[in-house]
XYZ file of C-alpha atoms in Angstrom:
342
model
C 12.978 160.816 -169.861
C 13.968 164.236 -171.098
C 11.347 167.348 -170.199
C 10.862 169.153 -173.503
C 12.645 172.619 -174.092
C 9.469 174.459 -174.254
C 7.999 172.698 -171.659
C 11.188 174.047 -169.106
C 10.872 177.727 -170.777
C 6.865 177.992 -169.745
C 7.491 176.776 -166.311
C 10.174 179.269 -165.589
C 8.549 181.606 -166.971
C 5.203 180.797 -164.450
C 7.699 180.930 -161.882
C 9.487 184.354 -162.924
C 5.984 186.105 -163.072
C 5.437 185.175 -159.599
C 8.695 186.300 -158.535
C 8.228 189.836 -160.503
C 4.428 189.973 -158.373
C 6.266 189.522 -155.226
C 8.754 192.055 -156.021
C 6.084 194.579 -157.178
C 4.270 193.967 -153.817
C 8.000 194.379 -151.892
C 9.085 196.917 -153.825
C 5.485 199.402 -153.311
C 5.522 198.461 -149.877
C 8.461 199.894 -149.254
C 8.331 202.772 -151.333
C 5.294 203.721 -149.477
C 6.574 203.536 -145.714
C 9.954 205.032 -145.732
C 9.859 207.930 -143.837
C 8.892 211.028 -145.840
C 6.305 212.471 -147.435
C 6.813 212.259 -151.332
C 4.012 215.301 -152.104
C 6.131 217.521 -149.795
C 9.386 216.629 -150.951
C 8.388 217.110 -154.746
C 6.676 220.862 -153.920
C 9.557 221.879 -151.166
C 9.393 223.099 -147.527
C 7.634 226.727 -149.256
C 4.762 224.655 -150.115
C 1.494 224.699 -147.797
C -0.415 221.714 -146.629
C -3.169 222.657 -148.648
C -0.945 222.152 -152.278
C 0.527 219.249 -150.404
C -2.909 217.413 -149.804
C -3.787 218.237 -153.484
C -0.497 216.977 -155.367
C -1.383 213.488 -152.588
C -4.585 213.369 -154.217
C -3.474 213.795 -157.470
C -0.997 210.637 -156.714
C -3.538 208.818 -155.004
C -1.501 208.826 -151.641
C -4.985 209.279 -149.765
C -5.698 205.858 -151.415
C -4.865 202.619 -148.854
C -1.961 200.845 -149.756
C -3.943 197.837 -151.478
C -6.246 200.051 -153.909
C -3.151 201.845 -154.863
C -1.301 198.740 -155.841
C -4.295 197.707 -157.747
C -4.276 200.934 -159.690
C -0.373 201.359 -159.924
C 0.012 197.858 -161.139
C -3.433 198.331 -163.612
C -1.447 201.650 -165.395
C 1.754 199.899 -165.330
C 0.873 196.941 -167.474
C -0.699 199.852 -170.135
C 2.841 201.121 -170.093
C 2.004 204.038 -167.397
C 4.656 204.124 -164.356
C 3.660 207.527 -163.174
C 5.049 211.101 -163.573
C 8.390 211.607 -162.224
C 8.521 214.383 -159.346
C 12.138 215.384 -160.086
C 11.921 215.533 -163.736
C 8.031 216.294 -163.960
C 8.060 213.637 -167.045
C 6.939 210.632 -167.727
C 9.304 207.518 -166.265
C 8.327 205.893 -168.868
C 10.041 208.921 -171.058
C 12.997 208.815 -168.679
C 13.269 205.477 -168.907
C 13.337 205.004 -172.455
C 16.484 207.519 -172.888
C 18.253 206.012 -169.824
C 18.091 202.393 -170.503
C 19.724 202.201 -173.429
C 22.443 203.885 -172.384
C 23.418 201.083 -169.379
C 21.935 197.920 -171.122
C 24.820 199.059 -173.912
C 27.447 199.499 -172.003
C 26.747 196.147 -169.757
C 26.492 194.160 -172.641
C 29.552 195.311 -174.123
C 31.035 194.552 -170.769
C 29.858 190.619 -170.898
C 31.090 190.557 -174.263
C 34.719 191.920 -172.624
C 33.981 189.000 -169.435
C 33.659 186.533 -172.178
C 36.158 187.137 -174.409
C 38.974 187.516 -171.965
C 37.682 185.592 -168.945
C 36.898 181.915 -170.829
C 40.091 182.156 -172.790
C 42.203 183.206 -169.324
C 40.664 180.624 -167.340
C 41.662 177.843 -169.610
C 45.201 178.828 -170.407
C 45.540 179.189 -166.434
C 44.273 175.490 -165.857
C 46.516 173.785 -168.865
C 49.521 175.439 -167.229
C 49.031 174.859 -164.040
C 51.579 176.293 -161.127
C 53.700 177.269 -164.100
C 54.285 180.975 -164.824
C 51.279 181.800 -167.058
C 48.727 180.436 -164.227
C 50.230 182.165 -161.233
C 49.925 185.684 -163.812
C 46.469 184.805 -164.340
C 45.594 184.000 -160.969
C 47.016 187.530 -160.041
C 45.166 189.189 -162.573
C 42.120 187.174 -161.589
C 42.399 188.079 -157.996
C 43.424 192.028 -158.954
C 40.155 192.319 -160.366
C 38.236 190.862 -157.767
C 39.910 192.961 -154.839
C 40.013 196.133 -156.554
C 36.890 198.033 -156.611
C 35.527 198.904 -160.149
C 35.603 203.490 -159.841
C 39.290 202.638 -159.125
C 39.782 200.659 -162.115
C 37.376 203.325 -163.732
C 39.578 206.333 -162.790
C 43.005 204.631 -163.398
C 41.863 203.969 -167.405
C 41.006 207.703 -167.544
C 44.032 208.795 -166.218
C 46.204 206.120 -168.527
C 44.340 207.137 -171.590
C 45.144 210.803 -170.839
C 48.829 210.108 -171.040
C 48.639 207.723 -173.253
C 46.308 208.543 -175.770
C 45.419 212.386 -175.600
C 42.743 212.139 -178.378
C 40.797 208.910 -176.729
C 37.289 210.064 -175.496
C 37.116 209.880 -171.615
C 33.662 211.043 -170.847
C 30.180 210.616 -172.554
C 28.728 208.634 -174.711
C 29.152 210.278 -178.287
C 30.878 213.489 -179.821
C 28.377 216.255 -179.781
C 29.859 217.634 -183.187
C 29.003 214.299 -184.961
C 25.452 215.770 -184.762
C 24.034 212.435 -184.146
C 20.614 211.663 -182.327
C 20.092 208.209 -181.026
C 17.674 206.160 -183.607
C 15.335 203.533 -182.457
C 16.904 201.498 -180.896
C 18.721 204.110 -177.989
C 22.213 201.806 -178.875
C 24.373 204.490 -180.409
C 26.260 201.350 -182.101
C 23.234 199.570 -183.650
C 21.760 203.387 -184.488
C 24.989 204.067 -186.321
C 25.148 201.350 -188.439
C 21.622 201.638 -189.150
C 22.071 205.068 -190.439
C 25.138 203.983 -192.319
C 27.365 206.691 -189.976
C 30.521 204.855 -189.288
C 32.134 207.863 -187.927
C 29.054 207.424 -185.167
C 29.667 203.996 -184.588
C 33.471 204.244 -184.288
C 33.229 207.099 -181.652
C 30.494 205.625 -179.727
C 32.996 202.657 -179.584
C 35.843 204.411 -178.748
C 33.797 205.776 -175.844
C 32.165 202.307 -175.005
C 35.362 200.711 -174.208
C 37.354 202.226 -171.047
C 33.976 202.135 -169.186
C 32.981 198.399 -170.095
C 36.375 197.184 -169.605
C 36.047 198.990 -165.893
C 33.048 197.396 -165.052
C 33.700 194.275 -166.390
C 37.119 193.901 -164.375
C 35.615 192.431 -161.561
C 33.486 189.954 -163.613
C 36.786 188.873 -165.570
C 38.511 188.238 -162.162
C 35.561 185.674 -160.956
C 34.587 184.093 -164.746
C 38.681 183.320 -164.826
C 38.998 181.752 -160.945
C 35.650 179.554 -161.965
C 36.451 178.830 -165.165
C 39.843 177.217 -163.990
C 38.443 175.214 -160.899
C 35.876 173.984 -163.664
C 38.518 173.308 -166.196
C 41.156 171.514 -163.403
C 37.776 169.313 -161.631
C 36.295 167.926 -164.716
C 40.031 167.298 -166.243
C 40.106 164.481 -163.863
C 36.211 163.055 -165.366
C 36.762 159.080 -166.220
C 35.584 159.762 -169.901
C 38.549 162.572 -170.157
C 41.057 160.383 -168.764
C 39.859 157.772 -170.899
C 39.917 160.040 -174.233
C 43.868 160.833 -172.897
C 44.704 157.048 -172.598
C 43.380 156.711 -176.372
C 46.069 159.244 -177.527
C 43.396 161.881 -178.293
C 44.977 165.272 -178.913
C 45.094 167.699 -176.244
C 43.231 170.393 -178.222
C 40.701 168.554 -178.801
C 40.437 166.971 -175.284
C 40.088 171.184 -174.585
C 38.159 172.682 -177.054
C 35.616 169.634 -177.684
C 34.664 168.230 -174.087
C 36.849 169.809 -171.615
C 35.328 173.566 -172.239
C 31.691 172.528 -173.089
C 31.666 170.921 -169.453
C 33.043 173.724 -167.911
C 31.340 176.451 -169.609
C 28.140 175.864 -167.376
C 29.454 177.267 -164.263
C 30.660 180.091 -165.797
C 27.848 181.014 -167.785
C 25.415 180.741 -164.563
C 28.249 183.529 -163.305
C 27.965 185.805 -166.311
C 24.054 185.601 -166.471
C 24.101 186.628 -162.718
C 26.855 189.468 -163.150
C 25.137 191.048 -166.185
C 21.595 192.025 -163.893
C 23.947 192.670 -161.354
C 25.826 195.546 -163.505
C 22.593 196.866 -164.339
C 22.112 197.856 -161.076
C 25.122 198.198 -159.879
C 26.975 200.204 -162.778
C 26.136 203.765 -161.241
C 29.388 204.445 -160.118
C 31.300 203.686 -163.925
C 28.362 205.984 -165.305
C 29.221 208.862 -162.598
C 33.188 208.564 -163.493
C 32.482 208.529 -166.594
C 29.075 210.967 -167.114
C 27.495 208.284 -169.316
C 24.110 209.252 -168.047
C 22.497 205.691 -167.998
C 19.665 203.950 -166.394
C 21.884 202.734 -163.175
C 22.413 206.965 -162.373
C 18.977 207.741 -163.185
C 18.040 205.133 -160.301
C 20.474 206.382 -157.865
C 18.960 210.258 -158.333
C 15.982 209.194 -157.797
C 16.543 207.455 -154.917
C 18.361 210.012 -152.986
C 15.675 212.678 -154.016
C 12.687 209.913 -153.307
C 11.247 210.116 -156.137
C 8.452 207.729 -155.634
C 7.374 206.028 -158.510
C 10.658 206.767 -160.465
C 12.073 204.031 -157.704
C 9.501 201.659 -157.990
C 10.019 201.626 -161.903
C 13.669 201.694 -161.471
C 13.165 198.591 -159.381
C 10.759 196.597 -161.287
C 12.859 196.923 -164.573
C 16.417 195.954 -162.784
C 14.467 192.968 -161.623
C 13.231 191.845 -164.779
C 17.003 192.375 -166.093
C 17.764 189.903 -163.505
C 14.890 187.355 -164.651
C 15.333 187.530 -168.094
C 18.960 187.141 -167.933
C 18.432 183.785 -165.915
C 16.225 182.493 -168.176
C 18.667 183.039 -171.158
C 21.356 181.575 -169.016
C 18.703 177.969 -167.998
C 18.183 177.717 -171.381
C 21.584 177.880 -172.482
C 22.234 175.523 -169.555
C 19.818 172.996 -170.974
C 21.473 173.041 -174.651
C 24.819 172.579 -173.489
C 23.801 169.939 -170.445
C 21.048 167.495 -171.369
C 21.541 166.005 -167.892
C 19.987 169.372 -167.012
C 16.789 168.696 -168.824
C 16.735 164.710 -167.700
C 16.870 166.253 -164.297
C 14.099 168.478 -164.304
C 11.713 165.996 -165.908
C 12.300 163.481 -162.711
């Protein structure tokens, strides 16, 4: 008996909301103990106690830890994470202009993982130990090794020598005069606006930092994809469809990939919240100015409730992306859904 799609999507989503509780809990917990005192780190060390006990008022830092949960998580869900003490702005505000910036430039890296990574492990798996497989597997195992600011500064330095006029830095040319539209993704605000010139620049600058953060993700997609590829080439049904005098291709591009695309996919789900987090050091090489910078400043200035929202939206990155990626998993797999109805 098969457990109805919708029926799978409610239940991880049950499960996903207590996972996000838990992490608020963690995440405030933590925030609150570390050693330093938030008030006197936003005012400075000219500050007296008595401004100090006012601006932990005004936070609610006199509060205990559960009432200001309760009240943290009460403003939260009507979109109010706090004033930031670096920026004295809204995170929300922050937010908003930062996000954007990193959930673009990830998802232009998956596209990159997915586009060279599927293709790569395949090819590496139908030849394999011949030349093009032992390339691959180097190429695979370059990108795993090498760490991603190295790939990062090695494109900028290429692309100086190479192409003088290719954008290096930022995320747009300031003389296009552009503003980002509603959406905060300078390529879906472009086209919107009908400014090609904006979306081919924002482009231009998109690609040497996806492809650099994407590197490592294109060296683990490709080693999966192949041991997926090579296991379920030696499946009964795929030796049987060989004995029959099936074409290769098809063997490939019909049962071979849709069986192997599962593993992989679970990968790429898991490495795009993982690059939300983790993409601060592309956006420093490269000044993008994203949401994975904005995080790391505010860590290493402890500002308080800029972490804690910094947190809780990189973990719902990381729940949303697995749901997309169980879903997927249950279209492609029915034994997936068979399974999670027993």
């Amino acid at each position: 008996m098969q457990q109805h799609p919708l029926v799978a999507i409610l239940t991880r989503l049950g499960t996903f909301v207590l996972v996000m509780i838990a992490l608020s809990i963690m995440i405030f917990a933590l925030a609150r103990v570390v050693p330093g005192d938030p008030a006197r780190m936003a005012l400075g060390p000219a500050a007296t106690q008595e401004q100090v006990d006012a601006l932990r008022g005004q936070m609610g830092l006199d509060k205990p830890l559960p009432v200001q949960y309760i009240d943290y998580v009460g403003k939260a869900l009507r979109g109010d994470l706090g004033m930031s003490l670096v920026s004295q702005r809204p995170v929300t505000t922050d937010l908003e202009q930062t996000v954007p910036a990193t959930v673009e430039l990830v998802l232009v890296s998956v596209i990159f993982m997915f586009v060279v990574a599927i293709p790569l492990g395949v090819i590496t798996a139908h030849f394999r130990d011949r030349a093009l497989d032992h390339i691959g597997r180097i190429l695979s195992l370059t990108g795993v090794t090498i760490p991603s600011f190295l790939f990062a500064i090695s494109l900028q330095l290429l692309a100086a020598r190479c192409l003088p006029n290719w954008p290096i830095i930022g995320r747009l040319d300031h003389s296009l005069g552009f503003q980002p539209g509603p959406t905060g993704f300078l390529l879906i605000d472009g086209v919107l606006a009908g400014r090609l010139d904006v979306f081919v620049d924002a482009l231009q600058h998109l690609v040497l930092p996806a492809f650099a953060l994407a590197m490592a993700g294109i060296g683990q997609i490709t080693r999966i994809t192949r041991s997926s590829m090579l296991e379920n080439q030696r499946k009964d049904h795929v030796l049987t469809l060989q004995s029959f005098g099936v074409p290769e291709r098809v063997i490939i591009f019909r049962y071979l990939l849709k069986l192997s695309s599962i593993a992989p996919l679970t990968i790429m789900g898991l490495e795009f919240a993982s690059l939300i987090g983790n993409a601060f050091v592309i956006e420093m090489v490269f000044a993008w100015g994203g949401f994975a910078s904005y995080g790391l400043n505010a860590i290493l200035q402890k500002d308080l409730n800029a972490v804690t929202a910094v947190v809780l939206v990189a973990g719902l990155f990381f729940i949303v992306a697995n749901l997309v990626v169980d879903v997927l998993i249950s279209i492609i797999d029915p034994r997936q859904r068979r399974k999670e109805a027993r």
